[in-house]
Structure formats: C-alpha cells, structure tokens
Amino acid sequence: MSDLITLTLPDGSRRDVARGTTAADVAASIGPGLAKAALAARIDGEIVDLSRPIEQDASLALITAKDEADALELARHDFAHLLAEAVQRLFPGTQITFGPATDDGFYYDFAPAEGRGPFTEEDLPAIEAEMRALIAADKPLRREVWSREQLISRWKQQGERFKAEWAAELPGTEPLTVYWSGDDWLDMCRGPHLPSTGKLDAQAFKLTRVSGAYWRGDQNNAMLSRIYGTGWLNKKQLDAHLMHLEEAAKRDHRKLGREMVLFHLQEEAHGSVFWHPNGFVIYRALEAYLRRRLDAAGYREVKTPQIMDARQWEQSGHWGKYRENMFVIPDEVPNTEDEGPVISNDAAWMALKPMNCPAHVLIFRQGIKSYRDLPLRLAEMGCCHRNEPHGALHGLMRVRQFTQDDAHIFCREDQLVGEVAAFCDLLDVVYKDLGFSDYAIKLALRPEQRFGSDEMWDWSEQSLRDAVAATGRNTPEWGWEELPGEGAFYAPKLEFHLTDAIGRTWQVGTIQTDTVLPERLDASYIGEDGARHRPVMLHRAILGSYERFIGILIEHYAGRFPTWLAPVQAVVATIVSDADAYAQDVAAALEKAGIRSETDLRNEKINLKVREHSLTKAAFMLVVGRREAEEGTVALRNLAGGEQKVMPLAEAVAFLQAEATPPDLR
C-alpha cells in the first residue's frame, strides 16, 4: 500500500499527501490565512473535524465562515456543548443529557443537582459569562473513540445516570465518540466540532429562556431544565436576529389576541380555542371567503361524523400508524354509581376523527360512480381532534381541536395532473388575496416506512412534478425543491411554504396523491370499458387549519388586518356631546351598508380616542363634531396611518363599503 493518497480540491486540482494527513495540514500548506479561517472540512461529502486523519483518496473542501450554513451548524453545536460545560462548572452535581443545534441556535437539557430546583432565567447571565470565559480560554476540542463499556463506566463514575442509560442503548457495532474540551471536560457526541472554543465569537450568542422538558420527550420520565440560546457567527448576525425576535414578540398572536379580545385558551380545555366575538368575526369572514372560492372551483361541501368506530380506523390504516395521536372513546354507557370503575374493560373502541379523509371515501362509496362523475371534489370545514402532548401546545399554532379547510378530489389517473395544476392556481389566488405573494413549493418524497409499491410511488411523485411544471412553478423563483423522505406514509405531497411580513416561513397548504386509501377502503368507479377501477384520491388543504392560519394572519399583519377581515371596520367618535345623535345616525348608515362599526361617545379628548382605537387595530375612524353634524359630513381617518379627510357621509360610506368588500367580490 502506498504511503501517499490523492486529495481532490473543489477547483479540480489534486494534491498527493501522506496517508494520515489532516485537513488542517492541507489548509496550512495552502496558506496561513486559510489555516486560520478553516473551521472544519468536507471529505467525500461528509463534514468532519479539521484534525481527522485522511486515510484514503478523497475529495476535500475546507469549510470557513463563508460557507455560512455549515459554519452556523458547527458553531451552534459548539455553543450547546459550551453551555453544558459552563453549567457544570457553575453548578456542580448537575447532570447533562442532550444538546442539539436548532434552526436559530441551540439548547441543552439538564437535571439540576438534588435539592437545587430547576434553573431559572435569573441563572442565565452567570452562565453566559462562564461561556465567554471558556471561549477566551481557547480550549482545544479533541475527538476520541471509546468502547460502549468505557462510556458507561465513565458516566456511572461521574453520576451521569441519563448519559449512562443512553450509552447502554447505543449499538456496539458503530464507533462511539466523545469530545474533550481541553483535558478536564468531555461529552458524548458524534461531532464534528470546531478546532477549539476560541473559534467561536464570544459576542455572537445569547441565552434566551428556560423551560421544562421530559427526559426523552416522555411525560412518564423525569422533568429536566432546558436552557435555550441563539448562536451566530458574529455580533452583527446576532443583533439582527435579536431585532427580528423583538419584532416577532410585538406580533405574537397570543399577545395581540388578548389585546384585541379575539380568543383565549385555558387549562379546562387544553389545546381548544375559546373564540370571542371579535375573533370569530375574522374566522367567519375567512370561512365565507374560502367557501365562495371553493364553490366557484367546483367543490361540493359535505359534513361527516366526529366519532367513528375503531374498526373503520383499522381498515384505513390510521389505527396502526396514528393511534397515539388520536382520542379514543369506549363505546358504552359509563357507570354512574359511586362504587366500581367508570368504564368496564369490555367496551368496543371508537375515536374522535383526527382527519376527514376516511369519511370522504365512505361518502364516495355511496352509490355507483361512473368515470363521467369524475373528478368529484368533496370539501369539508371539518373539525378534527389530535392528541398533542400538553407541552407541545402553542397558542393557535398547535392545538388539539381544529378545523381544516379540507377537501378530497377523486379522479381518474389521466385527470390527476390537471387537477393538481388547477389546485395550484386556486391556492395562488387565495394566498395573494390574503396578502401572501411570496411562497415556495416543495415536493416531499417517499419516506422509509410507507404503504404501496415502488411503482406507485414513482408514478405519484412524477405526476406531482408534471403538475407543477404545467403551471410554470417548478423554478427557483417559486422556491421549487424536492425533500427526500418527507412524504406521508401513504403518498408524496406538495407543500406550500408562505413567507410572512418579517421573513418567517410557514408550511400551510398541501396536496398529496393517494392510491392506498381507496384500495384499503374499496373505493371504485365504473370505467369507460365497463370494468371497476380505483380512483386516485387527492388530499388537499389551502390554509391547513383555520386556527393556525388565523394565528399566522395575526402575526403577518401585526393585528392590523385588511378592512374586509378587520373585526371593527369603523369607529364613529365624537368630539363633543352635541354630536352624539348625529354619530348614531352615522353608525346606522354604516350598519345598513354592512360595515362592522362601533361608536365612541365618551367625554374624552379625540386624540385619546384615536390612540386607543389605533391600539385595538380598528381600521378607520369617522370623527364627528358640531360642524360635521350641521353639514352632514365626517372626518375620515385611516388608523393605520395617513391624513384625515373631510367628506360627505354618503361618500365615506361608499368608500368604506369598497374597502370592506372581500377580494373575490370586488
């Protein structure tokens, strides 16, 4: 075996180097600047430490801060380990568990020392200071391969029962690695890591919050303290992110929901929304708008049961694949006596529906369907329930009870591309009407665990590609991307990711092909040849759920909705009490024109009224005083900003009517 190996660099050039050469050696041979800037290396596509020996011919690319995505992932991973080391230095006896990088930072889960109690946000400044001291120390980070027995022994000696438990379950067939920070602290980790702690910018991170988290995500296990942080490559990136977080906090739908009295949630109904009148106005306006769009697109609305027998869910496959997310109900009358169990062990099981699709197949199966009946587009504003863990619930964004703008299209194979393309066009109109002109389209491909043959998946995936291509949206301008392994267990799907006013993305709409469920539930139609055929079933939603989409809308518009969605479209406010009667006449004219309005006749200064109603996000204010009452005019003010304009009442009503008209009716 030769002592030399050949490394191929990104520019195509080749270097013959000694076997065992590291990427750090190569960087140093190219120049001191690169040696200083290098953070890690990509060897044959795999990111590894700079110090990893290279034992065979390979392609080699050095990673620097210019490779931002890779560099951020490395930095955030290191910040997580730094957090763990800092906590154990400051709080001896604390046990460490896991600490991954996240999309904008990192976290680490800790078991505080016995008797200490959980960590709090008051602990964060001291932990940050210790992390900065570790960065200043520029401690080398060193990888070692250990046996599973070594790992378990080490963790038990250190009193790290969580790490010992995890190490005992790791497969003994693969190399198990630890990383040393200097010579006095280590953690179990696959890596890779930066060469040393000093490669991190001490001013480029911030610890943000503390929460509880169950060990391994199981509520039957120990409760841990999770410390979150955000980490970046430099202070400029951090400052920009913190400013973004500040803006996001101002737009938080939970905060605005309270201020605008839109909805509330409480423990007596975990994950279910109490819609207040103002909030339900938005809900109803959005629902009415979407109904009109669906009617115009040839959908037929249905309503299906909330509860179905478990045998139906077994037949559809959900009982086996999805039961953990379902609310199951015994089908019997509960015991009302004080003695004995409330429910026996003999009851058959039913379940609240977590989705509408099996019920829509049952509707399709009623009566004989011909190829001439297809496509059949069945829509349902379907209320569903999913058994989300309490800790995962988040305002309107993640709930247990929700209503989908759901629909299923039953079509022939030759109709599939046209139906998906038509859906893409409909979705485009809806998103633009709702203020989202920027969205990306992703194709989620087959997962490892799935129903159906490879031939079916090949056809389904290609059909979705062809449909998007038919609309001209399979381009970088539309954010077109394919996502391996991200499809549902029964079908590939198109995902639609909205970008909101402050640049965040939200995955909302989806359409997916399905030949599995029609087969499992025996749905068929009579073809032109007189034989029975399976329809293709398209599962599709534009908003996803009303609850989550309204949460997104609240944050996108910062509560200041377009007039047609605003809970209060106009406030009639008086300058003097002499104008009270005229203000009531103005309000009556607005009501007659279908404009949602309120009156403010309080004996307060008009500037105070303007300020207060601006905060509650009313759309317009009509100010009236003696002169306006005498002349039959109003002073119209857009509370989102803009100058006040005096005009005749009829003109103001006509203007507001036009502003309050939903986009599909203009």
Coordinates of N, CA, C and O in Angstrom, one line a residue, residues 286-421:
L286 N -63.2 34.7 6.9 CA -62.3 33.9 6.2 C -63.0 32.6 5.7 O -62.8 32.2 4.5
E287 N -63.8 32.0 6.5 CA -64.6 30.9 6.1 C -65.5 31.2 4.9 O -65.6 30.4 3.9
A288 N -66.2 32.3 5.0 CA -67.2 32.7 3.9 C -66.4 32.9 2.6 O -66.8 32.5 1.5
Y289 N -65.3 33.6 2.7 CA -64.4 33.9 1.6 C -64.0 32.6 0.9 O -64.1 32.4 -0.3
L290 N -63.5 31.6 1.7 CA -63.0 30.4 1.1 C -64.1 29.5 0.6 O -63.9 28.9 -0.5
R291 N -65.3 29.6 1.2 CA -66.4 28.8 0.6 C -66.8 29.3 -0.8 O -67.0 28.5 -1.7
R292 N -66.8 30.7 -0.9 CA -67.1 31.2 -2.2 C -66.0 30.8 -3.3 O -66.4 30.4 -4.4
R293 N -64.8 30.8 -2.9 CA -63.7 30.3 -3.8 C -63.9 28.9 -4.2 O -63.7 28.5 -5.3
L294 N -64.2 28.0 -3.2 CA -64.4 26.6 -3.4 C -65.6 26.3 -4.3 O -65.6 25.5 -5.2
D295 N -66.7 27.1 -4.0 CA -67.9 26.9 -4.8 C -67.6 27.2 -6.3 O -68.0 26.5 -7.2
A296 N -66.9 28.3 -6.5 CA -66.5 28.7 -7.9 C -65.6 27.7 -8.6 O -65.6 27.6 -9.8
A297 N -64.8 27.0 -7.8 CA -63.9 26.0 -8.3 C -64.5 24.6 -8.5 O -63.8 23.7 -8.8
G298 N -65.8 24.5 -8.2 CA -66.5 23.2 -8.5 C -66.4 22.2 -7.3 O -66.6 21.0 -7.6
Y299 N -66.2 22.7 -6.1 CA -66.2 21.8 -4.9 C -67.6 21.6 -4.4 O -68.4 22.5 -4.5
R300 N -67.9 20.5 -3.8 CA -69.2 20.2 -3.2 C -68.9 20.0 -1.7 O -68.2 19.0 -1.3
E301 N -69.6 20.8 -0.9 CA -69.3 20.7 0.6 C -70.1 19.6 1.2 O -71.3 19.4 0.9
V302 N -69.4 18.9 2.2 CA -70.1 17.8 2.9 C -69.8 18.0 4.4 O -69.0 18.9 4.8
K303 N -70.4 17.2 5.2 CA -70.2 17.2 6.7 C -70.2 15.8 7.1 O -71.1 15.0 6.8
T304 N -69.2 15.4 7.9 CA -69.0 14.0 8.3 C -69.0 13.8 9.8 O -68.7 14.8 10.5
P305 N -69.2 12.6 10.4 CA -69.2 12.4 11.8 C -67.9 12.7 12.5 O -66.8 12.6 12.0
Q306 N -68.1 13.2 13.8 CA -66.9 13.4 14.6 C -66.3 12.1 15.2 O -65.1 12.0 15.4
I307 N -67.2 11.1 15.4 CA -66.7 9.9 16.0 C -67.0 8.7 15.1 O -68.1 8.6 14.5
M308 N -66.0 7.9 14.9 CA -66.2 6.6 14.1 C -65.6 5.4 14.9 O -64.7 5.6 15.7
D309 N -66.2 4.3 14.5 CA -65.7 3.0 15.2 C -64.3 2.8 14.9 O -63.8 3.0 13.8
A310 N -63.6 2.2 15.9 CA -62.2 1.9 15.7 C -61.9 1.0 14.5 O -60.8 1.0 13.9
R311 N -62.9 0.1 14.2 CA -62.7 -0.8 13.0 C -62.5 0.0 11.7 O -61.8 -0.5 10.8
Q312 N -63.2 1.1 11.6 CA -63.0 1.9 10.4 C -61.6 2.5 10.4 O -61.0 2.5 9.3
W313 N -61.1 2.9 11.5 CA -59.7 3.4 11.5 C -58.7 2.3 11.3 O -57.6 2.6 10.8
E314 N -59.0 1.1 11.8 CA -58.1 0.0 11.5 C -58.0 -0.3 10.0 O -57.0 -0.5 9.4
Q315 N -59.2 -0.3 9.3 CA -59.3 -0.5 7.9 C -58.5 0.5 7.1 O -57.8 0.2 6.1
S316 N -58.6 1.8 7.6 CA -57.9 2.9 6.8 C -56.4 2.9 7.1 O -55.6 3.5 6.3
G317 N -56.0 2.2 8.2 CA -54.5 2.2 8.5 C -54.1 3.2 9.6 O -53.0 3.1 10.1
H318 N -55.1 4.0 9.9 CA -54.7 5.1 10.9 C -54.6 4.5 12.3 O -53.8 5.0 13.1
W319 N -55.3 3.4 12.6 CA -55.3 2.9 14.0 C -53.9 2.3 14.3 O -53.4 2.5 15.4
G320 N -53.2 1.8 13.3 CA -51.9 1.2 13.5 C -50.8 2.3 13.4 O -49.8 2.3 14.1
K321 N -51.0 3.2 12.4 CA -49.9 4.2 12.2 C -50.1 5.5 13.0 O -49.1 6.3 13.1
Y322 N -51.3 5.8 13.5 CA -51.6 7.1 14.0 C -52.3 7.1 15.4 O -52.6 8.2 15.9
R323 N -52.5 6.0 15.9 CA -53.4 5.9 17.1 C -52.9 6.7 18.3 O -53.7 7.3 19.1
E324 N -51.5 6.9 18.4 CA -51.0 7.6 19.6 C -51.5 9.1 19.5 O -51.4 9.8 20.5
N325 N -51.9 9.6 18.3 CA -52.3 11.0 18.2 C -53.8 11.1 18.2 O -54.4 12.2 17.9
M326 N -54.5 10.0 18.5 CA -56.0 10.0 18.5 C -56.6 10.0 19.9 O -56.0 9.4 20.8
F327 N -57.8 10.6 20.0 CA -58.6 10.5 21.2 C -59.5 9.3 21.1 O -60.4 9.3 20.2
V328 N -59.3 8.3 21.9 CA -60.1 7.1 21.8 C -61.2 7.1 22.9 O -61.0 7.6 24.0
I329 N -62.4 6.5 22.5 CA -63.5 6.6 23.4 C -64.2 5.2 23.5 O -64.4 4.6 22.5
P330 N -64.4 4.8 24.7 CA -65.1 3.5 24.9 C -66.6 3.6 24.5 O -67.3 4.6 24.8
D331 N -67.1 2.7 23.7 CA -68.5 2.7 23.2 C -69.4 2.0 24.2 O -69.9 0.9 24.0
E332 N -69.7 2.7 25.3 CA -70.6 2.2 26.3 C -71.1 3.3 27.2 O -70.4 4.4 27.3
V333 N -72.1 3.0 28.0 CA -72.7 4.0 28.9 C -71.8 3.9 30.2 O -71.7 2.8 30.7
P334 N -71.2 5.0 30.7 CA -70.4 4.9 31.9 C -71.2 4.6 33.1 O -72.4 4.9 33.2
N335 N -70.5 3.9 34.1 CA -71.1 3.6 35.4 C -71.4 4.9 36.1 O -70.5 5.7 36.3
T336 N -72.6 5.1 36.6 CA -72.9 6.3 37.4 C -72.9 6.1 38.9 O -73.2 7.0 39.6
E337 N -72.7 4.8 39.3 CA -72.7 4.5 40.7 C -71.3 5.0 41.3 O -70.3 5.1 40.7
D338 N -71.3 5.2 42.7 CA -70.1 5.6 43.4 C -69.1 4.5 43.4 O -67.9 4.7 43.4
E339 N -69.6 3.3 43.4 CA -68.7 2.1 43.5 C -68.4 1.6 42.1 O -69.2 1.7 41.2
G340 N -67.2 1.0 42.0 CA -66.8 0.4 40.7 C -66.2 1.3 39.7 O -66.3 2.6 39.9
P341 N -65.6 0.8 38.7 CA -64.9 1.6 37.7 C -66.0 2.4 36.9 O -67.1 1.9 36.7
V342 N -65.6 3.5 36.3 CA -66.5 4.3 35.5 C -66.7 3.6 34.2 O -67.8 3.6 33.7
I343 N -65.7 2.9 33.6 CA -65.7 2.2 32.4 C -65.3 0.8 32.6 O -64.3 0.5 33.2
S344 N -66.0 -0.1 31.9 CA -65.5 -1.5 32.0 C -64.4 -1.8 31.1 O -64.0 -0.9 30.3
N345 N -63.9 -3.0 31.1 CA -62.8 -3.4 30.1 C -63.4 -4.1 28.9 O -62.6 -4.5 28.0
D346 N -64.7 -4.1 28.8 CA -65.4 -4.9 27.7 C -65.8 -4.0 26.5 O -66.3 -4.5 25.5
A347 N -65.7 -2.7 26.7 CA -66.2 -1.8 25.6 C -65.5 -1.9 24.3 O -64.2 -2.0 24.3
A348 N -66.2 -1.8 23.2 CA -65.6 -1.6 21.9 C -65.1 -0.1 21.9 O -65.5 0.8 22.6
W349 N -64.1 0.1 21.0 CA -63.5 1.4 21.0 C -63.9 2.2 19.7 O -64.2 1.7 18.7
M350 N -64.1 3.5 20.0 CA -64.3 4.5 18.9 C -63.3 5.6 19.0 O -62.5 5.6 20.0
A351 N -63.2 6.5 18.1 CA -62.2 7.5 18.1 C -62.8 8.8 17.5 O -63.5 8.8 16.5
L352 N -62.4 9.9 18.1 CA -62.7 11.2 17.5 C -61.8 11.3 16.3 O -60.6 11.0 16.3
K353 N -62.3 11.8 15.2 CA -61.6 11.8 14.0 C -60.4 12.8 14.0 O -60.6 14.0 14.4
P354 N -59.2 12.3 13.7 CA -58.0 13.2 13.6 C -57.9 13.8 12.2 O -57.1 14.7 12.0
M355 N -58.7 13.3 11.3 CA -58.7 13.8 9.9 C -60.0 13.3 9.2 O -60.7 12.5 9.7
N356 N -60.3 13.9 8.1 CA -61.6 13.7 7.4 C -61.5 12.7 6.3 O -62.6 12.2 5.8
C357 N -60.3 12.3 5.9 CA -60.2 11.5 4.6 C -61.0 10.2 4.6 O -61.7 9.9 3.6
P358 N -60.9 9.3 5.6 CA -61.7 8.1 5.5 C -63.2 8.3 5.3 O -63.9 7.6 4.6
A359 N -63.7 9.3 6.0 CA -65.2 9.6 5.9 C -65.5 10.0 4.5 O -66.6 9.7 4.0
H360 N -64.7 10.8 3.9 CA -64.9 11.2 2.5 C -64.9 10.0 1.5 O -65.7 10.0 0.6
V361 N -64.1 9.0 1.8 CA -64.1 7.8 1.0 C -65.5 7.1 1.2 O -66.0 6.6 0.2
L362 N -66.0 7.1 2.4 CA -67.3 6.4 2.6 C -68.4 7.1 1.9 O -69.3 6.5 1.4
I363 N -68.3 8.5 1.8 CA -69.3 9.2 1.0 C -69.2 8.8 -0.5 O -70.2 8.6 -1.2
F364 N -67.9 8.8 -1.0 CA -67.7 8.4 -2.4 C -68.3 7.0 -2.7 O -68.8 6.8 -3.8
R365 N -68.2 6.1 -1.7 CA -68.6 4.8 -2.0 C -70.2 4.6 -2.0 O -70.6 3.6 -2.4
Q366 N -70.9 5.6 -1.6 CA -72.4 5.5 -1.6 C -72.9 5.6 -3.0 O -72.7 6.7 -3.7
G367 N -73.4 4.6 -3.6 CA -73.9 4.6 -4.9 C -72.8 4.3 -5.9 O -71.6 4.3 -5.6
I368 N -73.2 4.0 -7.1 CA -72.2 3.6 -8.1 C -71.7 4.8 -8.8 O -72.5 5.7 -9.2
K369 N -70.4 4.9 -8.9 CA -69.8 6.1 -9.6 C -69.3 5.7 -11.0 O -68.7 4.6 -11.1
S370 N -69.5 6.5 -12.0 CA -69.0 6.3 -13.3 C -67.8 7.2 -13.6 O -67.6 8.2 -12.9
Y371 N -67.1 6.9 -14.6 CA -65.9 7.7 -15.0 C -66.4 9.1 -15.3 O -65.6 10.1 -15.2
R372 N -67.7 9.2 -15.8 CA -68.2 10.5 -16.1 C -68.4 11.4 -14.9 O -68.5 12.6 -15.0
D373 N -68.5 10.8 -13.7 CA -68.8 11.5 -12.4 C -67.5 12.2 -11.9 O -67.5 13.0 -11.0
L374 N -66.3 11.8 -12.5 CA -65.1 12.3 -12.0 C -64.5 13.4 -12.9 O -64.8 13.4 -14.1
P375 N -63.8 14.4 -12.3 CA -63.4 14.4 -10.9 C -64.6 14.8 -10.0 O -65.4 15.6 -10.3
L376 N -64.6 14.2 -8.7 CA -65.5 14.6 -7.7 C -64.7 15.3 -6.6 O -63.8 14.7 -6.0
R377 N -65.1 16.5 -6.3 CA -64.3 17.3 -5.4 C -65.2 17.5 -4.1 O -66.1 18.3 -4.1
L378 N -64.8 16.9 -3.0 CA -65.6 16.9 -1.8 C -64.8 17.8 -0.8 O -63.7 17.5 -0.4
A379 N -65.5 18.9 -0.3 CA -64.8 19.8 0.6 C -65.5 19.7 2.0 O -66.7 19.4 2.0
E380 N -64.8 19.9 3.1 CA -65.4 20.0 4.4 C -64.6 20.9 5.3 O -63.4 20.8 5.4
M381 N -65.3 21.8 5.9 CA -64.8 22.6 7.0 C -64.8 21.7 8.2 O -65.7 21.8 9.1
G382 N -63.9 20.7 8.3 CA -64.0 19.6 9.2 C -63.3 19.8 10.5 O -62.1 20.0 10.6
C383 N -64.1 19.7 11.6 CA -63.5 19.8 13.0 C -62.8 18.5 13.3 O -63.4 17.4 13.2
C384 N -61.5 18.6 13.7 CA -60.8 17.4 14.0 C -60.1 17.5 15.4 O -60.0 18.6 15.9
H385 N -59.7 16.4 15.9 CA -59.0 16.4 17.2 C -57.8 15.5 17.1 O -57.9 14.4 16.6
R386 N -56.7 16.0 17.6 CA -55.5 15.2 17.7 C -54.9 15.4 19.1 O -54.8 16.5 19.6
N387 N -54.4 14.3 19.6 CA -53.9 14.2 21.0 C -52.5 14.7 21.1 O -51.6 13.9 21.3
E388 N -52.3 16.0 21.0 CA -51.0 16.5 21.1 C -50.6 16.6 22.6 O -51.4 16.9 23.4
P389 N -49.3 16.4 22.9 CA -48.8 16.5 24.3 C -49.0 17.9 24.8 O -48.9 18.9 24.0
H390 N -49.3 18.1 26.0 CA -49.6 19.4 26.6 C -48.4 20.3 26.4 O -48.6 21.5 26.0
G391 N -47.2 19.8 26.5 CA -46.0 20.7 26.3 C -45.8 21.2 24.9 O -45.0 22.1 24.7
A392 N -46.4 20.5 23.9 CA -46.2 20.9 22.5 C -47.3 22.0 22.1 O -47.1 22.6 21.0
L393 N -48.3 22.2 22.9 CA -49.3 23.2 22.5 C -48.8 24.6 22.5 O -48.0 24.9 23.4
H394 N -49.3 25.4 21.6 CA -48.7 26.7 21.4 C -49.8 27.7 20.8 O -49.9 27.7 19.6
G395 N -50.5 28.3 21.7 CA -51.5 29.3 21.2 C -52.4 28.7 20.1 O -52.9 27.6 20.2
L396 N -52.6 29.4 19.0 CA -53.4 28.9 17.9 C -52.5 28.1 17.0 O -53.1 27.4 16.1
M397 N -51.2 28.1 17.1 CA -50.3 27.5 16.2 C -50.3 25.9 16.3 O -50.1 25.2 15.3
R398 N -50.5 25.5 17.5 CA -50.6 24.0 17.7 C -51.7 23.7 18.8 O -51.5 24.1 19.9
V399 N -52.7 23.1 18.3 CA -53.9 22.9 19.2 C -54.3 21.5 19.1 O -53.8 20.7 18.3
R400 N -55.3 21.1 19.9 CA -55.8 19.8 19.9 C -57.1 19.7 19.1 O -57.4 18.7 18.5
Q401 N -57.9 20.7 19.2 CA -59.2 20.8 18.3 C -59.0 21.9 17.3 O -58.6 23.0 17.6
F402 N -59.2 21.5 16.0 CA -59.0 22.5 15.0 C -59.9 22.2 13.8 O -60.5 21.0 13.7
T403 N -60.1 23.1 12.9 CA -61.0 22.9 11.8 C -60.1 23.1 10.5 O -59.5 24.1 10.3
Q404 N -60.1 22.1 9.7 CA -59.4 22.1 8.5 C -60.2 22.7 7.3 O -61.4 22.4 7.3
D405 N -59.6 23.4 6.4 CA -60.2 23.7 5.1 C -59.9 22.5 4.2 O -59.1 22.6 3.3
D406 N -60.5 21.4 4.5 CA -60.1 20.1 3.9 C -60.9 19.8 2.7 O -62.1 20.2 2.5
A407 N -60.3 19.1 1.7 CA -61.0 18.6 0.6 C -60.3 17.4 0.0 O -59.1 17.3 0.2
H408 N -61.1 16.6 -0.6 CA -60.5 15.4 -1.3 C -61.1 15.3 -2.7 O -62.3 15.4 -2.9
I409 N -60.2 15.1 -3.7 CA -60.6 15.1 -5.1 C -60.4 13.6 -5.5 O -59.3 13.1 -5.4
F410 N -61.5 13.0 -6.0 CA -61.5 11.7 -6.5 C -61.4 11.8 -8.0 O -62.4 12.4 -8.6
C411 N -60.4 11.3 -8.7 CA -60.3 11.5 -10.1 C -59.7 10.3 -10.8 O -59.2 9.4 -10.1
R412 N -59.7 10.3 -12.1 CA -59.0 9.2 -12.9 C -57.5 9.6 -13.0 O -57.1 10.7 -12.8
E413 N -56.7 8.6 -13.3 CA -55.3 8.8 -13.5 C -55.0 9.9 -14.5 O -54.1 10.7 -14.3
D414 N -55.8 9.9 -15.6 CA -55.5 10.8 -16.7 C -55.9 12.3 -16.3 O -55.6 13.2 -17.0
Q415 N -56.7 12.4 -15.2 CA -57.1 13.7 -14.7 C -56.2 14.3 -13.7 O -56.3 15.5 -13.3
L416 N -55.3 13.5 -13.1 CA -54.6 13.9 -11.9 C -53.7 15.2 -12.2 O -53.8 16.1 -11.4
V417 N -52.9 15.2 -13.2 CA -52.1 16.4 -13.5 C -52.9 17.7 -13.6 O -52.6 18.7 -13.0
G418 N -54.0 17.6 -14.3 CA -54.9 18.8 -14.5 C -55.5 19.2 -13.2 O -55.6 20.4 -12.9
E419 N -55.9 18.3 -12.3 CA -56.5 18.6 -11.0 C -55.5 19.3 -10.1 O -55.8 20.2 -9.4
V420 N -54.3 18.7 -10.0 CA -53.2 19.3 -9.2 C -52.8 20.7 -9.7 O -52.7 21.6 -8.9
A421 N -52.7 20.8 -11.0 CA -52.4 22.2 -11.6 C -53.5 23.2 -11.2 O -53.2 24.3 -10.9

